[in-house]
Coordinates of C-alpha atoms in Angstrom, one line a residue:
M1 CA -0.1 0.0 0.0
Q2 CA 2.6 2.5 1.1
Q3 CA 4.7 1.8 -2.1
T4 CA 1.7 2.8 -4.2
V5 CA 1.2 6.0 -2.5
A6 CA 4.8 7.0 -2.9
V7 CA 5.2 6.2 -6.6
R8 CA 1.8 7.8 -7.5
F9 CA 2.7 10.9 -5.6
L10 CA 6.1 11.0 -7.6
A11 CA 4.5 10.5 -10.9
G12 CA 2.5 13.8 -10.7
T13 CA 5.3 15.9 -9.0
L14 CA 8.0 14.8 -11.1
T15 CA 6.6 16.0 -14.3
L16 CA 5.8 19.4 -12.7
A17 CA 9.5 19.7 -11.4
L18 CA 10.9 18.9 -14.9
G19 CA 8.4 21.4 -16.5
V20 CA 9.4 24.5 -14.5
C21 CA 13.1 25.0 -14.6
A22 CA 17.4 27.4 -4.3
F23 CA 16.5 24.5 -3.0
F24 CA 13.9 24.6 -0.3
A25 CA 15.1 25.1 3.1
A26 CA 14.0 22.6 5.6
P27 CA 15.8 21.7 8.8
A28 CA 17.4 18.3 8.4
A29 CA 16.9 16.0 11.3
A30 CA 20.0 15.3 13.5
Q31 CA 22.0 12.3 12.1
P32 CA 25.6 11.4 12.7
E33 CA 27.6 12.3 9.5
P34 CA 29.3 8.7 9.1
S35 CA 25.9 6.9 8.8
L36 CA 24.7 9.1 5.8
D37 CA 26.2 6.8 3.5
A38 CA 24.8 3.7 5.0
V39 CA 23.0 1.4 2.6
I40 CA 19.3 0.9 3.6
A41 CA 18.2 -0.9 0.3
P42 CA 20.1 -2.5 -2.4
G43 CA 19.7 -1.2 -6.0
N44 CA 21.5 0.8 -8.8
P45 CA 21.9 3.1 -7.2
P46 CA 21.4 1.8 -3.7
L47 CA 19.2 3.6 -1.3
T48 CA 21.3 5.4 1.3
E49 CA 20.4 7.4 4.6
R50 CA 21.6 10.5 2.9
F51 CA 19.0 10.2 0.2
V52 CA 16.5 9.5 2.7
E53 CA 17.2 12.8 4.4
Q54 CA 17.1 14.6 1.2
Y55 CA 13.8 13.2 0.2
A56 CA 12.3 13.7 3.7
N57 CA 13.3 17.4 3.5
L58 CA 11.4 17.7 0.3
E59 CA 8.3 16.0 1.7
A60 CA 8.5 18.2 4.9
W61 CA 8.8 21.3 2.6
V62 CA 5.8 20.3 0.5
L63 CA 3.6 19.7 3.5
E64 CA 5.2 22.6 5.5
V65 CA 5.7 20.6 8.4
S66 CA 8.6 19.9 10.9
L67 CA 11.1 17.2 9.9
T68 CA 10.8 15.1 13.1
R69 CA 12.5 11.7 13.9
E70 CA 9.1 10.1 13.6
F71 CA 8.6 11.7 10.2
L72 CA 12.0 10.6 8.9
D73 CA 11.2 6.9 10.0
Y74 CA 8.1 6.9 7.9
Q75 CA 9.9 8.3 5.0
R76 CA 12.6 5.8 5.3
S77 CA 10.0 3.0 5.2
D78 CA 8.3 4.4 2.3
L79 CA 11.4 4.7 0.3
K80 CA 12.4 1.2 1.0
D81 CA 9.2 0.1 -0.2
A82 CA 9.3 2.2 -3.4
W83 CA 12.9 1.2 -4.1
S84 CA 11.8 -1.9 -5.9
G85 CA 13.7 -1.4 -9.2
P86 CA 16.0 0.9 -11.1
Q87 CA 13.1 2.8 -12.7
A88 CA 11.5 3.8 -9.5
A89 CA 14.9 4.5 -7.7
N90 CA 15.8 6.8 -10.7
R91 CA 12.5 8.5 -10.7
L92 CA 12.8 9.4 -7.0
R93 CA 16.4 10.6 -7.4
A94 CA 15.4 12.6 -10.6
L95 CA 12.7 14.4 -8.6
V96 CA 14.9 15.6 -5.8
D97 CA 17.7 16.7 -8.3
N98 CA 15.1 18.7 -10.4
V99 CA 13.4 20.4 -7.5
S100 CA 16.9 21.5 -6.2
Q101 CA 17.4 23.5 -9.5
L102 CA 14.1 25.5 -9.2
T103 CA 14.2 29.2 -9.1
P104 CA 12.5 30.7 -5.8
E105 CA 9.6 31.8 -7.9
N106 CA 9.0 28.6 -9.5
R107 CA 9.6 26.9 -6.2
T108 CA 6.8 28.8 -4.6
F109 CA 4.3 28.1 -7.3
L110 CA 5.4 24.4 -7.4
R111 CA 4.8 23.8 -3.6
V112 CA 1.2 25.0 -3.9
T113 CA 0.3 22.4 -6.5
M114 CA 2.5 19.7 -5.0
Q115 CA 0.9 20.1 -1.6
K116 CA -2.6 20.0 -3.0
N117 CA -1.8 16.7 -4.9
R118 CA 0.0 15.3 -2.1
L119 CA -3.0 15.9 0.6
E120 CA -5.5 14.5 -2.0
D121 CA -3.4 11.2 -2.2
L122 CA -2.9 10.9 1.3
R123 CA -6.6 11.4 2.2
K124 CA -7.4 8.5 -0.1
Q125 CA -5.3 6.0 1.9
R126 CA -5.9 4.2 5.2
D127 CA -2.4 3.0 6.1
P128 CA -0.7 4.3 9.4
A129 CA 2.0 6.4 7.4
S130 CA -0.7 8.3 5.5
K131 CA -2.6 9.0 8.7
F132 CA 0.7 10.2 10.3
Y133 CA 1.4 12.4 7.6
L134 CA -2.1 14.0 7.8
E135 CA -2.1 14.4 11.5
A136 CA 1.5 16.1 11.2
F137 CA 0.1 18.4 8.6
A138 CA -3.0 19.3 10.8
A139 CA -0.8 19.9 13.9
A140 CA 1.5 22.1 11.6
H141 CA -1.3 24.3 10.4
P142 CA -3.7 25.2 13.3
A143 CA -6.6 27.7 12.7
I144 CA -5.8 31.3 13.5
A145 CA -9.3 32.2 12.5
P146 CA -12.5 30.2 12.2
G147 CA -14.3 29.9 8.9
N148 CA -14.9 27.7 5.9
P149 CA -12.0 27.1 5.5
P150 CA -10.4 28.2 8.5
L151 CA -7.5 30.5 8.2
T152 CA -4.0 29.3 8.9
E153 CA -0.6 30.9 9.0
S154 CA 0.3 28.9 5.8
M155 CA -2.6 30.4 3.9
V156 CA -1.5 33.9 5.0
S157 CA 2.0 33.2 3.7
H158 CA 0.8 31.9 0.5
Y159 CA -1.6 34.8 0.0
V160 CA 1.2 37.4 0.7
E161 CA 3.7 35.6 -1.6
F162 CA 1.2 35.6 -4.5
V163 CA 0.1 39.1 -4.1
A164 CA 3.7 40.5 -4.0
W165 CA 4.4 38.3 -7.0
L166 CA 1.4 39.5 -8.9
L167 CA 2.3 43.2 -8.2
E168 CA 6.0 42.9 -8.4
I169 CA 6.6 44.4 -4.9
P170 CA 9.0 43.2 -2.1
V171 CA 7.7 41.5 0.9
T172 CA 8.8 43.7 3.7
P173 CA 7.9 42.8 7.4
A174 CA 5.5 45.7 7.4
F175 CA 3.6 44.7 4.3
A176 CA 3.4 41.0 5.5
A177 CA 2.1 42.1 8.9
D178 CA -0.5 44.5 7.3
Q179 CA -1.8 41.6 4.9
R180 CA -2.0 39.3 7.9
A181 CA -4.1 41.5 9.9
R182 CA -6.3 42.3 6.8
L183 CA -6.9 38.6 6.4
L184 CA -7.8 38.0 10.0
N185 CA -10.3 40.9 9.7
D186 CA -11.7 39.4 6.4
W187 CA -12.2 36.2 8.1
K188 CA -14.7 37.7 10.3
N189 CA -17.2 37.9 7.5
P190 CA -18.0 34.9 5.2
D191 CA -18.2 37.1 2.1
T192 CA -14.9 38.9 2.5
A193 CA -13.3 35.6 3.5
A194 CA -14.5 34.0 0.3
G195 CA -13.2 36.8 -1.8
S196 CA -9.6 36.4 0.0
A197 CA -10.0 32.5 -0.4
R198 CA -10.4 33.2 -4.2
V199 CA -7.0 34.7 -4.3
L200 CA -5.6 31.5 -3.0
Q201 CA -7.4 29.5 -5.7
W202 CA -6.1 32.1 -8.2
Q203 CA -2.6 31.3 -7.1
L204 CA -3.3 27.5 -7.6
T205 CA -4.6 28.3 -11.1
Y206 CA -1.3 30.1 -11.9
A207 CA 0.6 27.2 -10.3
E208 CA -1.1 24.8 -12.7
F209 CA -0.6 26.4 -16.0
K210 CA 0.8 24.0 -18.5
G211 CA 2.9 26.8 -20.0
G212 CA 4.8 27.3 -16.5
S213 CA 6.6 30.4 -15.8
L214 CA 6.3 32.0 -19.3
Q215 CA 2.5 31.6 -19.2
R216 CA 2.4 33.0 -15.5
D217 CA 4.4 36.0 -16.6
Y218 CA 2.0 36.7 -19.6
E219 CA -1.0 36.3 -17.4
R220 CA 0.5 38.5 -14.9
T221 CA 1.0 41.4 -17.5
I222 CA -2.7 41.2 -18.2
E223 CA -4.1 41.0 -14.5
Q224 CA -1.6 43.4 -12.9
P225 CA -2.7 46.6 -14.6
A226 CA -6.4 45.5 -14.3
W227 CA -6.0 45.0 -10.6
I228 CA -4.1 48.2 -10.1
A229 CA -6.8 50.1 -11.9
Q230 CA -9.4 48.8 -9.7
M231 CA -7.6 49.8 -6.6
R232 CA -6.9 53.2 -8.0
A233 CA -10.7 53.6 -8.6
H234 CA -11.1 52.7 -4.8
R235 CA -8.3 54.8 -3.2
E236 CA -10.5 55.3 -0.2
N237 CA -10.3 51.6 0.7
P238 CA -7.6 51.3 3.4
D239 CA -6.6 47.8 2.0
S240 CA -6.2 49.3 -1.6
A241 CA -4.2 52.3 -0.3
V242 CA -1.7 50.0 1.4
M243 CA -1.1 47.9 -1.8
L244 CA -1.0 50.9 -4.0
A245 CA 1.5 52.5 -1.9
A246 CA 3.7 49.5 -2.1
F247 CA 3.2 49.2 -5.8
D248 CA 4.0 52.8 -6.6
A249 CA 7.2 52.7 -4.4
A250 CA 8.4 49.7 -6.4
H251 CA 7.5 51.2 -9.9
P252 CA 8.5 54.8 -9.9
P253 CA 7.6 56.5 -13.2
L254 CA 10.6 57.2 -15.6
A255 CA 8.5 60.0 -17.3
A256 CA 5.1 61.6 -16.3
G257 CA 2.1 61.2 -18.7
Q258 CA -1.0 59.4 -19.7
P259 CA 0.1 56.7 -19.3
A260 CA 3.4 57.3 -17.4
L261 CA 6.5 55.5 -18.6
T262 CA 7.7 52.7 -16.4
R263 CA 10.8 50.5 -16.3
Q264 CA 8.7 47.5 -17.1
M265 CA 7.7 49.2 -20.4
S266 CA 11.2 50.2 -21.4
D267 CA 13.0 46.9 -20.3
A268 CA 10.4 45.0 -22.3
W269 CA 10.9 47.0 -25.5
T270 CA 14.7 46.5 -25.1
E271 CA 14.4 42.8 -24.6
L272 CA 12.2 42.4 -27.5
Y273 CA 14.3 44.6 -29.6
C274 CA 17.4 42.7 -28.8
L275 CA 15.9 39.3 -29.4
I276 CA 14.6 40.2 -32.8
R277 CA 17.7 42.3 -33.7
D278 CA 20.0 39.2 -32.9
Q279 CA 18.2 37.0 -35.6
G280 CA 20.7 37.4 -38.3
L281 CA 20.6 41.2 -38.7
G282 CA 24.3 41.7 -38.5
E283 CA 24.8 43.4 -35.2
H284 CA 24.6 41.4 -32.0
L285 CA 22.9 43.1 -29.1
V286 CA 22.2 41.8 -25.6
A287 CA 19.5 43.1 -23.3
D288 CA 22.1 43.7 -20.6
Q289 CA 21.6 46.4 -17.9
A290 CA 23.7 48.9 -19.8
N291 CA 21.4 48.7 -22.8
K292 CA 18.3 48.7 -20.7
D293 CA 19.6 51.8 -19.0
A294 CA 20.3 53.5 -22.4
F295 CA 16.9 52.7 -23.9
A296 CA 15.0 53.7 -20.6
A297 CA 16.9 57.1 -20.6
Q298 CA 16.2 57.7 -24.3
L299 CA 12.4 56.8 -24.0
A300 CA 12.2 59.1 -21.0
R301 CA 13.6 62.0 -22.8
Q302 CA 11.3 61.5 -25.8
W303 CA 8.2 60.4 -23.7
P304 CA 6.7 64.1 -23.8
T305 CA 7.1 64.2 -27.7
L306 CA 5.3 60.8 -28.3
T307 CA 1.7 60.7 -29.5
A308 CA -1.1 59.1 -27.4
E309 CA -1.1 56.2 -29.7
Q310 CA 2.7 55.6 -29.3
R311 CA 2.4 55.8 -25.5
K312 CA -0.5 53.3 -25.5
A313 CA 1.5 51.0 -27.7
L314 CA 4.5 51.0 -25.3
S315 CA 2.2 50.6 -22.3
V316 CA 1.2 47.1 -23.6
M317 CA 4.9 46.2 -24.4
P318 CA 5.2 44.1 -21.2
T319 CA 2.3 42.0 -22.4
R320 CA 3.6 41.7 -25.9
W321 CA 7.2 40.7 -24.8
A322 CA 5.8 38.2 -22.4
A323 CA 3.7 36.7 -25.1
V324 CA 6.6 36.6 -27.6
R325 CA 8.7 34.8 -25.0
W326 CA 6.0 32.3 -24.6
V327 CA 5.6 31.7 -28.3
W328 CA 9.3 31.6 -28.8
S329 CA 9.6 28.8 -26.2
A330 CA 6.4 26.8 -27.0
G331 CA 6.3 27.4 -30.8
Q332 CA 7.8 25.6 -33.8
P333 CA 10.7 27.1 -36.0
A334 CA 8.1 28.2 -38.4
D335 CA 6.4 30.3 -35.6
R336 CA 9.6 31.8 -34.7
A337 CA 10.2 32.8 -38.3
K338 CA 6.8 34.4 -38.4
M339 CA 7.6 36.3 -35.3
V340 CA 10.8 37.7 -36.6
A341 CA 9.0 38.9 -39.9
A342 CA 6.3 40.4 -37.9
W343 CA 8.4 42.4 -35.5
L344 CA 11.5 43.0 -38.0
P345 CA 10.1 46.5 -39.1
A346 CA 10.1 47.6 -35.5
V347 CA 13.7 46.8 -34.8
N348 CA 15.4 47.3 -38.1
P349 CA 16.4 51.0 -38.3
P350 CA 17.3 52.5 -41.6
A351 CA 21.0 52.7 -42.4
P352 CA 22.7 56.0 -41.2
P353 CA 22.6 58.5 -43.9
D354 CA 26.4 58.6 -43.5
A355 CA 27.7 55.9 -45.6
Q356 CA 31.1 55.8 -43.9
L357 CA 29.5 55.5 -40.4
A358 CA 27.3 52.6 -41.8
A359 CA 30.3 50.8 -43.1
A360 CA 32.2 51.2 -39.8
I361 CA 29.2 49.7 -37.8
K362 CA 29.2 46.7 -40.0
A363 CA 33.0 46.6 -39.8
R364 CA 32.8 46.5 -36.0
A365 CA 30.3 43.6 -36.0
R366 CA 32.6 41.6 -38.0
A367 CA 35.6 42.6 -35.9
D368 CA 33.8 41.3 -33.0
E369 CA 33.2 38.0 -34.5
F370 CA 37.0 37.8 -35.6
L371 CA 37.8 38.5 -31.9
K372 CA 36.2 35.4 -30.8
K373 CA 38.6 33.1 -32.8
P374 CA 41.5 31.8 -30.9
P375 CA 44.7 33.7 -32.4
S376 CA 46.3 30.3 -33.5
T377 CA 43.4 29.2 -35.7
V378 CA 43.1 32.4 -38.1
T379 CA 44.1 32.0 -41.6
S380 CA 46.0 34.8 -43.9
R381 CA 42.8 35.5 -45.6
E382 CA 40.9 36.1 -42.5
M383 CA 43.6 38.4 -41.3
L384 CA 43.6 40.4 -44.4
A385 CA 39.8 40.8 -44.3
A386 CA 39.9 41.8 -40.5
A387 CA 42.8 44.4 -41.4
A388 CA 40.3 46.1 -43.8
D389 CA 37.7 46.3 -41.1
Q390 CA 40.4 47.9 -38.7
D391 CA 41.1 50.5 -41.4
L392 CA 37.5 51.4 -41.6
L393 CA 37.2 51.8 -37.9
A394 CA 40.5 53.7 -37.6
A395 CA 39.1 56.2 -40.2
Q396 CA 35.7 56.5 -38.4
Y397 CA 37.5 57.1 -35.0
R398 CA 39.6 59.8 -36.3
R399 CA 36.4 61.5 -37.8
Q400 CA 34.9 61.2 -34.4
G401 CA 37.8 62.7 -32.7
A402 CA 38.8 59.5 -30.9
A403 CA 42.5 59.6 -31.6
D404 CA 43.4 56.8 -29.1
L405 CA 41.0 54.5 -30.6
A406 CA 42.1 55.3 -34.1
K407 CA 45.7 54.6 -33.2
D408 CA 44.8 51.3 -31.5
A409 CA 42.9 50.2 -34.8
E410 CA 45.8 51.3 -36.8
N411 CA 48.3 49.2 -34.9
I412 CA 46.0 46.1 -35.0
A413 CA 45.7 46.6 -38.7
R414 CA 49.2 47.0 -39.3
V415 CA 49.9 43.5 -37.9
L416 CA 46.9 42.0 -39.7
H417 CA 48.0 43.5 -43.1
T418 CA 51.2 41.2 -42.8
G419 CA 48.9 38.2 -43.4
S420 CA 51.2 36.3 -41.1
P421 CA 49.4 34.1 -38.5
Q422 CA 52.7 33.9 -36.4
A423 CA 52.7 37.7 -36.2
Y424 CA 49.1 37.9 -35.1
V425 CA 49.7 35.3 -32.3
A426 CA 52.4 37.4 -31.1
A427 CA 50.4 40.5 -31.2
A428 CA 47.4 38.8 -29.6
P429 CA 47.9 40.6 -26.2
Q430 CA 47.6 43.9 -28.0
W431 CA 44.4 42.9 -29.7
A432 CA 43.0 41.8 -26.3
A433 CA 44.0 45.4 -24.9
N434 CA 42.1 46.9 -27.9
R435 CA 39.1 45.0 -26.7
D436 CA 38.4 47.6 -24.0
A437 CA 38.8 50.4 -26.5
L438 CA 36.2 48.7 -28.6
A439 CA 34.0 48.3 -25.6
I440 CA 34.0 52.2 -25.2
A441 CA 33.1 52.7 -28.8
R442 CA 30.4 50.1 -28.4
A443 CA 29.0 52.1 -25.4
Q444 CA 28.8 55.4 -27.6
E445 CA 27.1 53.3 -30.3
R446 CA 24.6 52.1 -27.8
A447 CA 23.4 55.6 -27.2
R448 CA 23.0 56.2 -30.8
I449 CA 21.0 52.9 -31.3
A450 CA 18.7 53.8 -28.3
A451 CA 17.9 57.1 -29.9
S452 CA 17.2 55.7 -33.3
T453 CA 15.1 52.9 -32.0
A454 CA 12.9 55.3 -30.0
Q455 CA 11.9 56.9 -33.4
L456 CA 10.8 53.4 -34.6
I457 CA 7.8 53.3 -32.2
S458 CA 4.7 53.2 -34.1
T459 CA 1.1 51.9 -33.7
R460 CA 1.5 49.4 -36.4
T461 CA 4.6 47.6 -35.1
L462 CA 4.0 47.7 -31.4
T463 CA 0.1 46.8 -31.2
G464 CA 0.6 43.7 -33.2
N465 CA -0.6 42.5 -36.6
A466 CA -2.3 39.6 -38.3
A467 CA 0.9 37.5 -38.6
F468 CA 1.6 37.8 -34.8
A469 CA -2.0 37.0 -33.9
S470 CA -2.0 34.1 -36.3
V471 CA 1.1 32.5 -34.6
M472 CA -0.1 33.1 -31.1
S473 CA -3.5 31.5 -31.9
N474 CA -1.8 28.3 -33.0
I475 CA 0.2 27.8 -29.6
P476 CA -1.3 25.4 -27.0
N477 CA -3.0 27.3 -24.2
S478 CA -2.9 30.2 -26.4
P479 CA -2.8 33.7 -24.7
Y480 CA -5.5 34.9 -26.9
R481 CA -8.2 34.0 -24.6
Q482 CA -10.1 35.7 -21.8
F483 CA -8.6 35.0 -18.4
V484 CA -10.9 35.5 -15.5
S485 CA -9.5 36.8 -12.3
P486 CA -11.3 36.6 -8.7
F487 CA -11.7 40.4 -9.2
P488 CA -14.0 42.1 -11.6
H489 CA -12.2 44.3 -14.0

């Protein structure tokens, strides 16, 4: 009986753990270190006391109970029964390994659904171990307010975690204490208690999304603005006031307006821009902090000059970017190709009117690729091509008044023009030093890119098109559907 319980439980949770890609922190039971490698059951691999402790920590974390000696003993007995063959043993070990790789966010959502499934399994059983686990769970979750269901500290914790995730705000001690007091007050009235309980059900819905974290991120971009708008419409409500204060503190506007520019908007646009720009368009861009800062600063400067339609288009960019990431992961190569085609007009700025500058930009992209090659592997032909690129860069640097950069490029070009791989290997340290100089030039170019891309914001490219919608509609669990939250919009 107990073997059946353990294996069925793992069959469900292993799939979830593998699908969501910080290990839980549960206190390990006291155990002399030398005995941790003792073999408890034969197999390949054999069951050891060390693994029993690891798995018991997982179970205790899922149920949110203390890892007592008796709990550990029951876990050891369960695992011995389940260690019947290599397939079961490998599945058990894979579960622990995969959960250990979870991000904190995915770990939070995974525990919600794992706990629900585990309790449902235990309540179907009549064996002593299942009875013990249920009693341990009940003892660890006493009611702090009567109701249907009664309120527990675990429910408060889950509620606070989910609200903070949904609003993207930090969980401060003051915020957690305020939410706990609010829930205690809510539980005095069946109607308000039911509304708060729906938030916990909402968390479970998010936890069970087949699209995992990508789908959760997408849904959040839809529900967060709706929830914030509802609270702003009821500022007189003390609960709304507390949440709005926390939200506004965590999301200061970059530029005022209707709507105001936020970092969420600019970062989403930067990440989308870099993703599409990196799809074979010549210039490799990464949405690192420096690029995000440059794009945010440029958009903030231009925000007052943008039209209402352009601002509205950027305001939905977090949702667009979340949808693109979901499709990019869940779709097929053909879907990704359609995505690139759909968004290419938005991220492909026209060539600079200055032909020499345009040529130098392309030369720098080729130089970056050449730099990645180990010096000992380059050929004479590659060196001569790279020399021509350095000549272009040197000329452009001199035009810009960057004499030091020009001198470095000329020195590198001089070596490359020899066509001698041996000479290049000897000069490799000088090339490495030039890399820092190129980084300075790249930072200067980053500002130019940010300025030019801000000009590309248009209603047509940012609000979607038929090709994009067609791709989205073909993805399982398509975001193009109505998602109903526990709160009216």
